[in-house]
Amino acid sequence: MTEQQLPAWADPSVSPADLDAQGMSRRGLLRRAGLFGAAFALGSAATPALAASGRGSGGSDPRLAYLVGDHHVHSVYSHDAKYTFAQQARAAARYGLDWMVFNEHSNFGHARYGAALEHQEILKARAANPRQLIFQGLEWYIPAAEHCTVFAAPGPHEVDLLTRFELAYDGKLLGYDKGGAADADTARNEAHAVKAIKWLAEQRRSGYVDDVLVLANHPLRLGIDSPHEMRNWRDAAPEIMIGMEGAPGAQGAAIPGWRGATSIRGEYENKPSAQSWAGYPADAYLTYGGFDWATATVGGLWDSMLAEGSLFSITTNSDNHRTVFDTWKNGDWPAGQNFDSTGKLPDPVNTDTAQPGSDFWPGEFSRTHVGVTRYGYRAVMQGMRAGRVWLDHGHLLDGLDVRLKRDCDAGRGVTLGGRLRVRKGERITLYVTVTTASRANPQGILPELAHVDVIRGAVRGRAADRDAWKAPDTKVVQTKDVSGRTGTYTLRVPLTAGDESFYLRLRGSDGNRHGAGYLGASVDPHGPVPHEPGNGDPWADTWFYSNPVFVDVAGA
């Protein structure tokens, strides 16, 4: 593999004069973390030792740099996409991504031909873009359910792992797609999904691949990912099935006047079907401030999983197939060829006329930030596994650092995804360090953060009802008005440990659009709300979310 280079903002050999405002801001964050230069440049070679030491998996946390990425990007190796690897990589670099996953749809053409051809393209893309971390992945059709991102660390078996997995476990290829209450094969299909995740975990344990991760994609788009399925996937191998998309791609789907009067952000335009889990309300099929109902509902499905005391991460991404207002179209097939016979679409051609699309380029609107102590592929995967993740839309923030510590401690405390152990009644403080946007976003708007919400939920242990989707003891406990504040500042939130363990997570927005949350104003007084169909300008309604920090109360 081509020798990896640091991103320009992290590379001491790159002059500050060659960086834009956001690059300078990120370099400043890296310097404050004490990681600029050699401390960050060791890359993936240092990551195995880091992982073995146990650092970053809870407890006392190191200083972190956050790498920006997207785990859900498509190319001509997906049957319904459009762009070449080079087009996607250039766009990702333009919008500041440090890492990305080419996550092609499972398909017979892909399994037979495309995956191997794609791997050669991956190697070329890595060589042509040495400042980016480019993963090869697969969009798995989960038996009896929706889609998942599956991706592996680079290595001699990365493509073989994905191809073997695709042929043996894909619900679409096997005809194991049915998961409705009335379908005879639902139990078999759901069990096959669990078996698939366990198989991936075994490939990691055996050393066949260095690492592999799985994330559920657009979980409530069709309502077919039931709560018990999501819990079963997580519990099958929590070290690799680490979470879900908190916000889907296709965020440009409801730009006014673009796709139509019924369009919804994320293309969440579906109604319950015979395949849907019957316990979801009709409102679950919408997005709220662009986020999936499972994530956006304080006290909802995501919180019900966190209330078990287990980490389940969220991400956001482009799911890029066809970019809004882009002028490229798919090329024409040569006579007698199709995707099943080639595994690859013809390269696109430019028409100079805007073509249909719902997506933004990777990094243009949706960004997942992963905390690492070193630069490299395995460092990103370890950071995701540890839960050191926050996300934003519209480039709302340049930086977010979260620390929770006991008032009697002098250390750095724990960060996102970590666990703080305390005694009943002990005083603790949450430190939230915000770095505001340093430049206009790709839409020409300088984002301004209006508020930061602190959400607290009780940890009650494993849910007796595997289909529970409510966490009745989770609510917004504080809202900090930060309107007009710029630069880097730290919010201090004093807290007291009670009788039971709990978790904290953060959320905030530009303040343009909010109302009572789905479970009521007493739970969430200023939460995200659905937009009118066809009138969902994403740039006018942007949010950030963070993963949780857990607090384990002794004796609870």
Coordinates of C-alpha atoms in Angstrom, one line a residue:
M1 CA 0.0 0.0 0.0
T2 CA 1.2 3.5 -0.8
E3 CA 2.9 5.3 2.2
Q4 CA 0.2 7.3 4.0
Q5 CA 0.7 11.0 4.4
L6 CA -0.9 13.2 7.1
P7 CA -3.8 15.5 6.1
A8 CA -2.5 18.9 5.1
W9 CA -3.9 20.5 8.3
A10 CA -2.0 18.0 10.4
D11 CA 1.3 18.0 8.4
P12 CA 4.0 20.3 9.9
S13 CA 5.7 20.5 6.5
V14 CA 2.6 22.2 5.0
S15 CA 2.9 26.0 5.5
P16 CA 0.0 27.8 7.3
A17 CA -0.2 30.0 4.2
D18 CA -1.4 26.9 2.2
L19 CA -4.3 26.2 4.6
D20 CA -7.8 27.7 4.5
A21 CA -9.5 29.0 7.5
Q22 CA -10.9 25.7 8.6
G23 CA -7.6 23.9 8.1
M24 CA -6.0 26.5 10.3
S25 CA -8.7 26.0 12.9
R26 CA -8.2 22.2 12.8
R27 CA -4.4 22.7 13.1
G28 CA -5.0 24.8 16.2
L29 CA -7.2 22.1 17.7
L30 CA -4.4 19.6 17.1
R31 CA -1.8 21.7 18.7
R32 CA -4.0 22.2 21.8
A33 CA -4.3 18.4 22.0
G34 CA -0.5 18.1 22.0
L35 CA -0.6 15.9 18.9
F36 CA 0.9 18.1 16.2
G37 CA 4.0 16.7 14.4
A38 CA 5.6 13.4 15.4
A39 CA 3.1 12.6 18.1
F40 CA 0.4 12.3 15.4
A41 CA 2.5 11.1 12.5
L42 CA 3.2 7.6 13.7
G43 CA 0.0 6.6 12.0
S44 CA -1.5 3.1 11.8
A45 CA 1.8 1.5 12.8
A46 CA 1.3 2.7 16.4
T47 CA -2.3 1.8 16.6
P48 CA -2.0 -1.9 17.5
A49 CA 0.1 -1.0 20.6
L50 CA -2.5 1.7 21.5
A51 CA -5.3 -0.8 21.2
A52 CA -3.5 -3.4 23.2
S53 CA -2.9 -1.0 26.0
G54 CA -6.6 -0.5 26.5
R55 CA -6.3 3.3 26.3
G56 CA -9.4 5.0 24.9
S57 CA -11.9 2.3 25.8
G58 CA -13.1 4.1 28.9
G59 CA -11.5 5.2 32.1
S60 CA -8.8 7.9 31.9
D61 CA -8.8 9.3 28.3
P62 CA -5.9 10.6 26.3
R63 CA -5.8 13.9 24.3
L64 CA -7.6 13.5 21.1
A65 CA -7.6 14.8 17.5
Y66 CA -10.8 14.4 15.5
L67 CA -10.7 13.0 12.0
V68 CA -13.7 13.8 9.7
G69 CA -15.2 11.1 7.6
D70 CA -18.1 9.4 5.8
H71 CA -18.8 5.6 6.0
H72 CA -21.4 5.5 3.2
V73 CA -20.3 6.5 -0.3
H74 CA -21.2 4.8 -3.6
S75 CA -19.5 4.7 -7.0
V76 CA -20.0 3.1 -10.4
Y77 CA -19.6 -0.3 -8.6
S78 CA -23.1 0.2 -7.1
H79 CA -25.9 -0.6 -9.5
D80 CA -27.9 2.6 -8.7
A81 CA -25.0 5.2 -8.4
K82 CA -23.1 7.3 -10.9
Y83 CA -19.6 8.5 -10.0
T84 CA -16.0 7.2 -10.4
F85 CA -13.7 6.7 -7.4
A86 CA -11.7 9.7 -8.6
Q87 CA -14.7 12.0 -8.6
Q88 CA -15.7 11.0 -5.1
A89 CA -12.2 11.2 -3.7
R90 CA -11.7 14.7 -5.2
A91 CA -15.0 15.9 -3.7
A92 CA -14.1 14.4 -0.3
A93 CA -10.8 16.2 -0.3
R94 CA -12.5 19.5 -1.4
Y95 CA -14.9 19.3 1.6
G96 CA -12.2 18.3 4.2
L97 CA -12.7 14.6 4.7
D98 CA -9.9 12.6 6.2
W99 CA -11.4 9.2 5.8
M100 CA -14.2 7.6 3.7
V101 CA -15.7 4.2 3.0
F102 CA -16.8 3.1 -0.5
N103 CA -19.8 1.2 0.5
E104 CA -21.1 -0.5 -2.6
H105 CA -24.5 -2.2 -2.8
S106 CA -24.6 -6.0 -2.6
N107 CA -25.6 -7.5 -5.9
F108 CA -24.8 -10.6 -7.9
G109 CA -22.8 -8.5 -10.4
H110 CA -20.9 -7.0 -7.5
A111 CA -20.1 -10.3 -5.8
R112 CA -19.0 -12.1 -9.0
Y113 CA -17.1 -9.3 -10.7
G114 CA -17.4 -5.9 -9.1
A115 CA -15.8 -6.4 -5.7
A116 CA -12.5 -7.5 -7.2
L117 CA -12.5 -4.8 -9.8
E118 CA -13.4 -2.3 -7.2
H119 CA -10.4 -3.3 -5.1
Q120 CA -8.0 -2.4 -7.9
E121 CA -9.7 1.0 -8.0
I122 CA -9.4 1.3 -4.2
L123 CA -5.7 0.7 -4.5
K124 CA -5.4 3.3 -7.2
A125 CA -7.4 5.8 -5.2
R126 CA -5.2 5.3 -2.2
A127 CA -2.1 5.9 -4.3
A128 CA -3.6 9.0 -5.9
N129 CA -4.9 10.4 -2.6
P130 CA -2.2 9.7 0.0
R131 CA -3.6 12.2 2.4
Q132 CA -7.0 10.4 2.7
L133 CA -7.8 7.1 4.4
I134 CA -9.9 5.2 1.9
F135 CA -11.7 2.0 3.0
Q136 CA -13.4 -0.7 1.0
G137 CA -16.8 -1.7 2.3
L138 CA -20.1 -3.3 1.4
E139 CA -23.7 -2.2 1.9
W140 CA -25.1 -5.4 3.2
Y141 CA -28.8 -6.2 2.8
I142 CA -29.5 -7.5 6.3
P143 CA -31.7 -10.7 6.2
A144 CA -35.2 -9.7 7.3
A145 CA -34.2 -6.0 7.6
E146 CA -32.6 -2.9 6.1
H147 CA -29.0 -2.2 5.0
C148 CA -25.7 -2.1 6.9
T149 CA -22.3 -0.7 6.3
V150 CA -19.6 -3.4 6.6
F151 CA -16.0 -2.4 6.2
A152 CA -12.6 -3.8 6.9
A153 CA -9.1 -2.5 7.7
P154 CA -6.8 -2.6 4.6
G155 CA -4.9 -5.8 4.3
P156 CA -4.4 -8.9 2.1
H157 CA -7.9 -10.3 2.8
E158 CA -10.1 -7.2 2.9
V159 CA -11.8 -7.8 -0.5
D160 CA -12.0 -11.6 0.1
L161 CA -13.7 -11.1 3.4
L162 CA -16.3 -8.8 1.9
T163 CA -17.0 -11.2 -1.1
R164 CA -17.3 -14.3 1.1
F165 CA -19.6 -12.4 3.4
E166 CA -21.8 -11.1 0.6
L167 CA -22.3 -14.5 -1.0
A168 CA -23.0 -16.3 2.3
Y169 CA -25.0 -13.8 4.3
D170 CA -26.7 -11.2 2.1
G171 CA -30.5 -11.2 2.4
K172 CA -31.0 -10.0 -1.1
L173 CA -28.8 -12.5 -2.8
L174 CA -30.1 -15.4 -0.6
G175 CA -33.8 -14.4 -0.9
Y176 CA -33.8 -14.0 2.9
D177 CA -35.3 -10.5 2.7
K178 CA -38.7 -11.1 4.3
G179 CA -39.1 -10.1 7.9
G180 CA -42.8 -9.3 8.4
A181 CA -44.9 -10.7 11.2
A182 CA -46.9 -12.9 8.8
D183 CA -43.9 -14.3 6.9
A184 CA -43.0 -17.9 7.5
D185 CA -39.3 -17.4 7.2
T186 CA -38.9 -14.4 9.4
A187 CA -37.3 -16.2 12.4
R188 CA -34.9 -18.0 10.1
N189 CA -33.9 -14.8 8.3
E190 CA -33.4 -12.9 11.6
A191 CA -31.3 -15.7 12.9
H192 CA -29.2 -15.6 9.7
A193 CA -28.4 -11.9 10.3
V194 CA -27.1 -12.7 13.8
K195 CA -25.0 -15.6 12.4
A196 CA -23.6 -13.2 9.8
I197 CA -22.4 -10.7 12.5
K198 CA -20.9 -13.5 14.5
W199 CA -19.0 -14.8 11.5
L200 CA -17.5 -11.4 10.9
A201 CA -16.4 -11.2 14.5
E202 CA -14.7 -14.6 14.2
Q203 CA -12.7 -13.3 11.2
R204 CA -11.4 -10.5 13.3
R205 CA -10.7 -12.7 16.3
S206 CA -8.8 -15.2 14.2
G207 CA -6.7 -12.5 12.6
Y208 CA -7.9 -13.2 9.1
V209 CA -8.5 -9.4 8.9
D210 CA -7.1 -6.8 11.3
D211 CA -10.4 -5.2 11.9
V212 CA -14.0 -5.0 10.7
L213 CA -16.9 -2.8 11.7
V214 CA -20.7 -2.9 11.1
L215 CA -23.2 0.0 11.3
A216 CA -27.0 -0.1 10.5
N217 CA -27.9 2.3 7.7
H218 CA -31.1 4.5 7.6
P219 CA -32.8 2.3 10.3
L220 CA -36.3 3.8 10.3
R221 CA -36.6 4.6 6.6
L222 CA -38.9 1.6 6.0
G223 CA -39.6 0.7 9.6
I224 CA -38.3 -2.8 9.1
D225 CA -35.5 -2.7 11.6
S226 CA -37.4 -3.7 14.8
P227 CA -36.0 -2.9 18.2
H228 CA -35.4 -6.6 19.0
E229 CA -33.4 -7.1 15.8
M230 CA -31.2 -4.1 16.5
R231 CA -30.6 -5.4 20.0
N232 CA -29.8 -8.9 18.7
W233 CA -27.3 -7.5 16.2
R234 CA -25.5 -5.5 18.9
D235 CA -25.5 -8.3 21.4
A236 CA -24.1 -10.8 18.8
A237 CA -20.8 -9.0 18.7
P238 CA -20.8 -5.5 20.2
E239 CA -17.1 -5.1 19.4
I240 CA -18.0 -5.0 15.6
M241 CA -21.7 -4.1 15.4
I242 CA -21.1 -0.7 17.0
G243 CA -24.1 1.4 16.0
M244 CA -26.3 3.0 13.4
E245 CA -26.8 6.1 11.2
G246 CA -28.2 8.7 13.5
A247 CA -29.0 10.7 10.4
P248 CA -29.4 9.3 6.9
G249 CA -27.9 10.5 3.7
A250 CA -30.0 12.1 0.9
Q251 CA -30.2 15.3 2.9
G252 CA -30.9 17.3 -0.3
A253 CA -34.1 15.4 -1.1
A254 CA -36.5 18.2 0.1
I255 CA -34.7 21.3 -1.2
P256 CA -37.7 23.5 -2.1
G257 CA -38.6 23.3 -5.8
W258 CA -36.2 20.4 -6.5
R259 CA -37.7 16.9 -6.2
G260 CA -41.4 17.6 -5.6
A261 CA -44.1 18.7 -3.1
T262 CA -44.0 15.4 -1.1
S263 CA -40.2 15.2 -0.6
I264 CA -38.7 14.6 2.8
R265 CA -35.0 15.0 3.9
G266 CA -33.3 11.6 3.8
E267 CA -35.9 10.3 1.3
Y268 CA -37.9 9.2 4.4
E269 CA -41.1 9.2 2.3
N270 CA -42.5 5.8 3.2
K271 CA -45.5 4.4 5.0
P272 CA -45.8 1.3 7.1
S273 CA -45.9 -1.9 5.1
A274 CA -46.5 -5.6 5.9
Q275 CA -42.7 -5.8 6.4
S276 CA -42.6 -3.0 9.0
W277 CA -42.5 -3.6 12.7
A278 CA -46.1 -2.8 13.9
G279 CA -44.9 -1.0 17.1
Y280 CA -43.6 2.0 15.3
P281 CA -45.9 5.0 15.1
A282 CA -46.5 6.7 11.7
D283 CA -44.3 9.6 12.8
A284 CA -41.3 7.3 13.0
Y285 CA -41.0 7.3 9.2
L286 CA -40.0 11.0 9.1
T287 CA -36.8 12.8 9.8
Y288 CA -36.5 15.4 12.5
G289 CA -34.0 18.2 11.7
G290 CA -32.7 15.7 9.2
F291 CA -32.1 13.0 11.9
D292 CA -33.7 9.6 12.1
W293 CA -36.6 9.4 14.6
A294 CA -34.8 6.7 16.5
T295 CA -32.0 9.2 17.3
A296 CA -33.9 12.5 17.3
T297 CA -36.5 11.4 19.9
V298 CA -35.2 12.2 23.4
G299 CA -36.3 9.1 25.4
G300 CA -36.8 7.2 22.2
L301 CA -35.3 4.1 20.6
W302 CA -31.6 5.1 20.8
D303 CA -32.0 6.1 24.4
S304 CA -33.8 2.9 25.2
M305 CA -30.7 1.0 24.0
L306 CA -28.3 3.4 25.9
A307 CA -30.4 2.9 29.0
E308 CA -29.2 -0.7 29.1
G309 CA -25.8 0.6 29.9
S310 CA -24.2 -0.5 26.6
L311 CA -22.6 1.8 24.0
F312 CA -24.4 2.1 20.7
S313 CA -22.9 4.7 18.5
I314 CA -24.4 7.1 15.9
T315 CA -23.0 8.5 12.7
T316 CA -24.0 10.6 9.8
N317 CA -23.0 10.4 6.1
S318 CA -23.8 11.4 2.5
D319 CA -25.0 8.0 1.2
N320 CA -23.9 9.7 -2.0
H321 CA -25.3 8.2 -5.2
R322 CA -26.4 11.3 -7.2
T323 CA -25.5 14.8 -6.0
V324 CA -28.1 17.6 -6.1
F325 CA -27.7 20.0 -9.1
D326 CA -24.9 17.9 -10.5
T327 CA -24.7 17.7 -14.3
W328 CA -23.3 14.2 -14.8
K329 CA -25.4 11.3 -16.0
N330 CA -24.7 7.6 -16.3
G331 CA -22.9 6.5 -19.4
D332 CA -24.5 4.2 -22.0
W333 CA -24.1 0.4 -21.8
P334 CA -22.3 -1.3 -24.6
A335 CA -24.5 -3.7 -26.5
G336 CA -25.3 -6.9 -24.6
Q337 CA -23.9 -5.7 -21.3
N338 CA -25.5 -4.9 -17.9
F339 CA -24.6 -4.7 -14.3
D340 CA -25.1 -8.4 -13.6
S341 CA -22.6 -9.3 -16.4
T342 CA -20.0 -6.7 -15.5
G343 CA -20.3 -5.6 -11.9
K344 CA -19.7 -2.0 -12.9
L345 CA -21.6 0.9 -14.5
P346 CA -20.3 2.7 -17.5
D347 CA -18.4 5.8 -16.5
P348 CA -20.6 9.0 -16.3
V349 CA -20.7 11.7 -18.9
N350 CA -21.2 15.5 -18.4
T351 CA -24.4 16.9 -19.8
D352 CA -24.1 20.5 -18.6
T353 CA -27.7 20.2 -17.4
A354 CA -28.7 19.5 -13.8
Q355 CA -29.6 15.9 -13.3
P356 CA -31.9 14.3 -10.7
G357 CA -30.4 13.7 -7.2
S358 CA -30.9 13.9 -3.5
D359 CA -27.4 13.7 -2.1
F360 CA -24.5 16.0 -1.2
W361 CA -20.9 15.2 -1.9
P362 CA -19.0 13.4 0.9
G363 CA -18.2 16.0 3.6
E364 CA -20.2 18.7 1.9
F365 CA -23.1 18.6 4.4
S366 CA -22.9 15.6 6.8
R367 CA -19.7 14.9 8.8
T368 CA -18.8 12.2 11.4
H369 CA -15.9 13.2 13.7
V370 CA -13.9 10.3 15.2
G371 CA -11.5 10.9 18.1
V372 CA -8.0 9.4 17.7
T373 CA -4.6 9.7 19.3
R374 CA -2.7 8.6 16.2
Y375 CA -3.3 8.9 12.4
G376 CA -4.2 5.8 10.4
Y377 CA -6.9 3.3 9.3
R378 CA -6.9 1.2 12.4
A379 CA -6.9 4.3 14.6
V380 CA -10.1 5.5 13.0
M381 CA -11.7 2.1 13.5
Q382 CA -10.5 1.9 17.1
G383 CA -11.9 5.4 17.8
M384 CA -15.3 4.4 16.4
R385 CA -15.3 1.2 18.4
A386 CA -14.5 3.3 21.6
G387 CA -17.4 5.6 20.8
R388 CA -15.3 8.8 20.5
V389 CA -17.8 10.2 18.0
W390 CA -19.8 13.3 17.4
L391 CA -21.5 14.5 14.2
D392 CA -22.7 17.7 12.6
H393 CA -24.7 19.0 9.6
G394 CA -23.8 22.0 7.5
H395 CA -20.3 22.4 9.1
L396 CA -22.1 23.7 12.2
L397 CA -18.9 23.4 14.4
D398 CA -15.2 23.2 13.9
G399 CA -14.6 21.3 17.1
L400 CA -16.2 19.6 20.1
D401 CA -14.3 18.2 23.1
V402 CA -16.3 16.6 25.9
R403 CA -14.9 15.6 29.3
L404 CA -16.6 14.3 32.4
K405 CA -14.7 14.2 35.7
R406 CA -15.1 13.9 39.4
D407 CA -14.6 17.2 41.2
C408 CA -12.0 15.7 43.4
D409 CA -9.9 14.4 40.5
A410 CA -7.1 16.4 38.8
G411 CA -7.0 14.2 35.7
R412 CA -8.7 14.7 32.3
G413 CA -11.7 12.5 33.2
V414 CA -13.5 10.5 30.5
T415 CA -14.7 11.5 27.1
L416 CA -17.4 10.3 24.6
G417 CA -18.0 6.6 24.7
G418 CA -16.2 6.3 28.1
R419 CA -17.3 5.4 31.6
L420 CA -16.8 7.4 34.8
R421 CA -17.0 5.4 38.1
V422 CA -18.3 7.5 41.0
R423 CA -19.9 7.1 44.4
K424 CA -23.5 7.9 45.3
G425 CA -23.9 11.7 45.9
E426 CA -20.5 12.5 44.4
R427 CA -20.1 15.8 42.6
I428 CA -19.0 15.7 39.0
T429 CA -18.6 18.3 36.3
L430 CA -19.2 18.0 32.5
Y431 CA -16.8 20.2 30.5
V432 CA -18.0 20.9 26.9
T433 CA -15.4 22.7 24.8
V434 CA -16.9 24.2 21.6
T435 CA -14.9 25.6 18.7
T436 CA -17.3 27.5 16.5
A437 CA -17.3 27.6 12.7
S438 CA -14.3 29.5 11.3
R439 CA -15.5 29.9 7.7
A440 CA -18.6 29.9 5.6
N441 CA -19.9 26.4 4.8
P442 CA -20.3 25.1 1.2
Q443 CA -23.6 27.0 0.9
G444 CA -21.9 30.3 1.8
I445 CA -23.4 30.5 5.3
L446 CA -21.3 31.1 8.4
P447 CA -22.9 28.6 10.8
E448 CA -23.8 29.9 14.3
L449 CA -24.5 27.6 17.2
A450 CA -27.5 28.8 19.2
H451 CA -27.8 26.3 22.1
V452 CA -26.3 23.2 23.6
D453 CA -28.6 20.6 25.2
V454 CA -27.5 18.2 27.9
I455 CA -29.5 15.0 27.9
R456 CA -29.5 12.6 30.8
G457 CA -30.9 9.1 31.1
A458 CA -31.0 6.5 33.8
V459 CA -29.2 3.2 33.2
R460 CA -31.6 0.3 34.2
G461 CA -29.8 -2.7 32.7
R462 CA -30.9 -5.1 30.0
A463 CA -34.4 -4.4 28.7
A464 CA -36.9 -7.1 29.7
D465 CA -38.9 -6.3 26.6
R466 CA -36.6 -6.6 23.6
D467 CA -38.9 -4.5 21.5
A468 CA -39.0 -1.6 24.0
W469 CA -38.4 1.7 22.2
K470 CA -38.9 4.2 25.1
A471 CA -36.6 5.3 27.9
P472 CA -39.0 7.1 30.2
D473 CA -36.3 8.4 32.5
T474 CA -34.3 10.3 29.8
K475 CA -34.8 14.0 29.3
V476 CA -33.1 17.3 28.5
V477 CA -31.8 18.4 31.9
Q478 CA -30.1 21.7 30.8
T479 CA -30.0 24.0 27.8
K480 CA -27.2 26.4 27.4
D481 CA -27.8 29.5 25.3
V482 CA -24.6 30.2 23.4
S483 CA -26.0 32.6 20.8
G484 CA -23.3 35.1 19.7
R485 CA -20.4 33.2 21.2
T486 CA -17.5 32.6 18.9
G487 CA -14.1 31.1 18.9
T488 CA -13.3 28.4 21.5
Y489 CA -15.1 28.3 24.8
T490 CA -15.9 25.8 27.5
L491 CA -19.2 25.2 29.1
R492 CA -19.1 23.8 32.7
V493 CA -22.1 21.8 33.8
P494 CA -22.1 20.7 37.5
L495 CA -23.9 17.5 38.3
T496 CA -24.5 15.2 41.2
A497 CA -24.5 11.4 41.1
G498 CA -27.7 9.9 42.5
D499 CA -28.7 6.4 43.4
E500 CA -28.4 4.9 40.0
S501 CA -26.0 4.8 37.1
F502 CA -26.8 7.1 34.1
Y503 CA -25.5 8.5 30.9
L504 CA -25.1 12.0 29.4
R505 CA -25.2 13.0 25.7
L506 CA -25.2 16.3 23.9
R507 CA -27.1 18.0 21.1
G508 CA -27.4 21.5 19.7
S509 CA -28.5 23.4 16.7
D510 CA -28.5 26.7 14.8
G511 CA -31.7 27.5 16.6
N512 CA -33.6 28.1 13.4
R513 CA -36.2 25.4 13.7
H514 CA -37.4 23.5 16.9
G515 CA -40.3 22.7 19.0
A516 CA -41.6 20.3 21.6
G517 CA -39.9 16.9 21.1
Y518 CA -41.8 13.8 20.0
L519 CA -42.5 12.7 23.6
G520 CA -43.5 16.1 24.8
A521 CA -42.1 19.4 26.1
S522 CA -41.5 18.1 29.6
V523 CA -39.0 15.6 28.1
D524 CA -37.6 17.8 25.3
P525 CA -38.7 21.4 25.2
H526 CA -36.7 22.6 22.1
G527 CA -36.1 19.5 20.0
P528 CA -36.0 19.0 16.2
V529 CA -39.2 18.8 14.3
P530 CA -40.3 17.5 10.9
H531 CA -40.4 19.9 8.0
E532 CA -43.3 20.4 5.7
P533 CA -43.2 18.0 2.7
G534 CA -41.2 19.5 -0.1
N535 CA -39.9 22.4 2.1
G536 CA -36.9 21.0 3.8
D537 CA -33.9 23.3 3.1
P538 CA -31.2 21.4 5.0
W539 CA -28.9 24.4 5.3
A540 CA -31.5 26.3 7.3
D541 CA -31.9 23.5 10.0
T542 CA -28.6 22.1 11.2
W543 CA -27.8 20.1 14.3
F544 CA -24.9 18.4 16.1
Y545 CA -25.2 15.3 18.2
S546 CA -22.6 13.5 20.4
N547 CA -22.3 9.9 21.6
P548 CA -22.9 9.4 25.3
V549 CA -20.6 9.3 28.3
F550 CA -21.7 6.7 31.0
V551 CA -21.5 7.2 34.7
D552 CA -21.4 4.0 36.8
V553 CA -22.5 4.6 40.4
A554 CA -20.9 2.3 42.9
G555 CA -23.5 -0.1 44.3
A556 CA -26.2 0.9 41.8

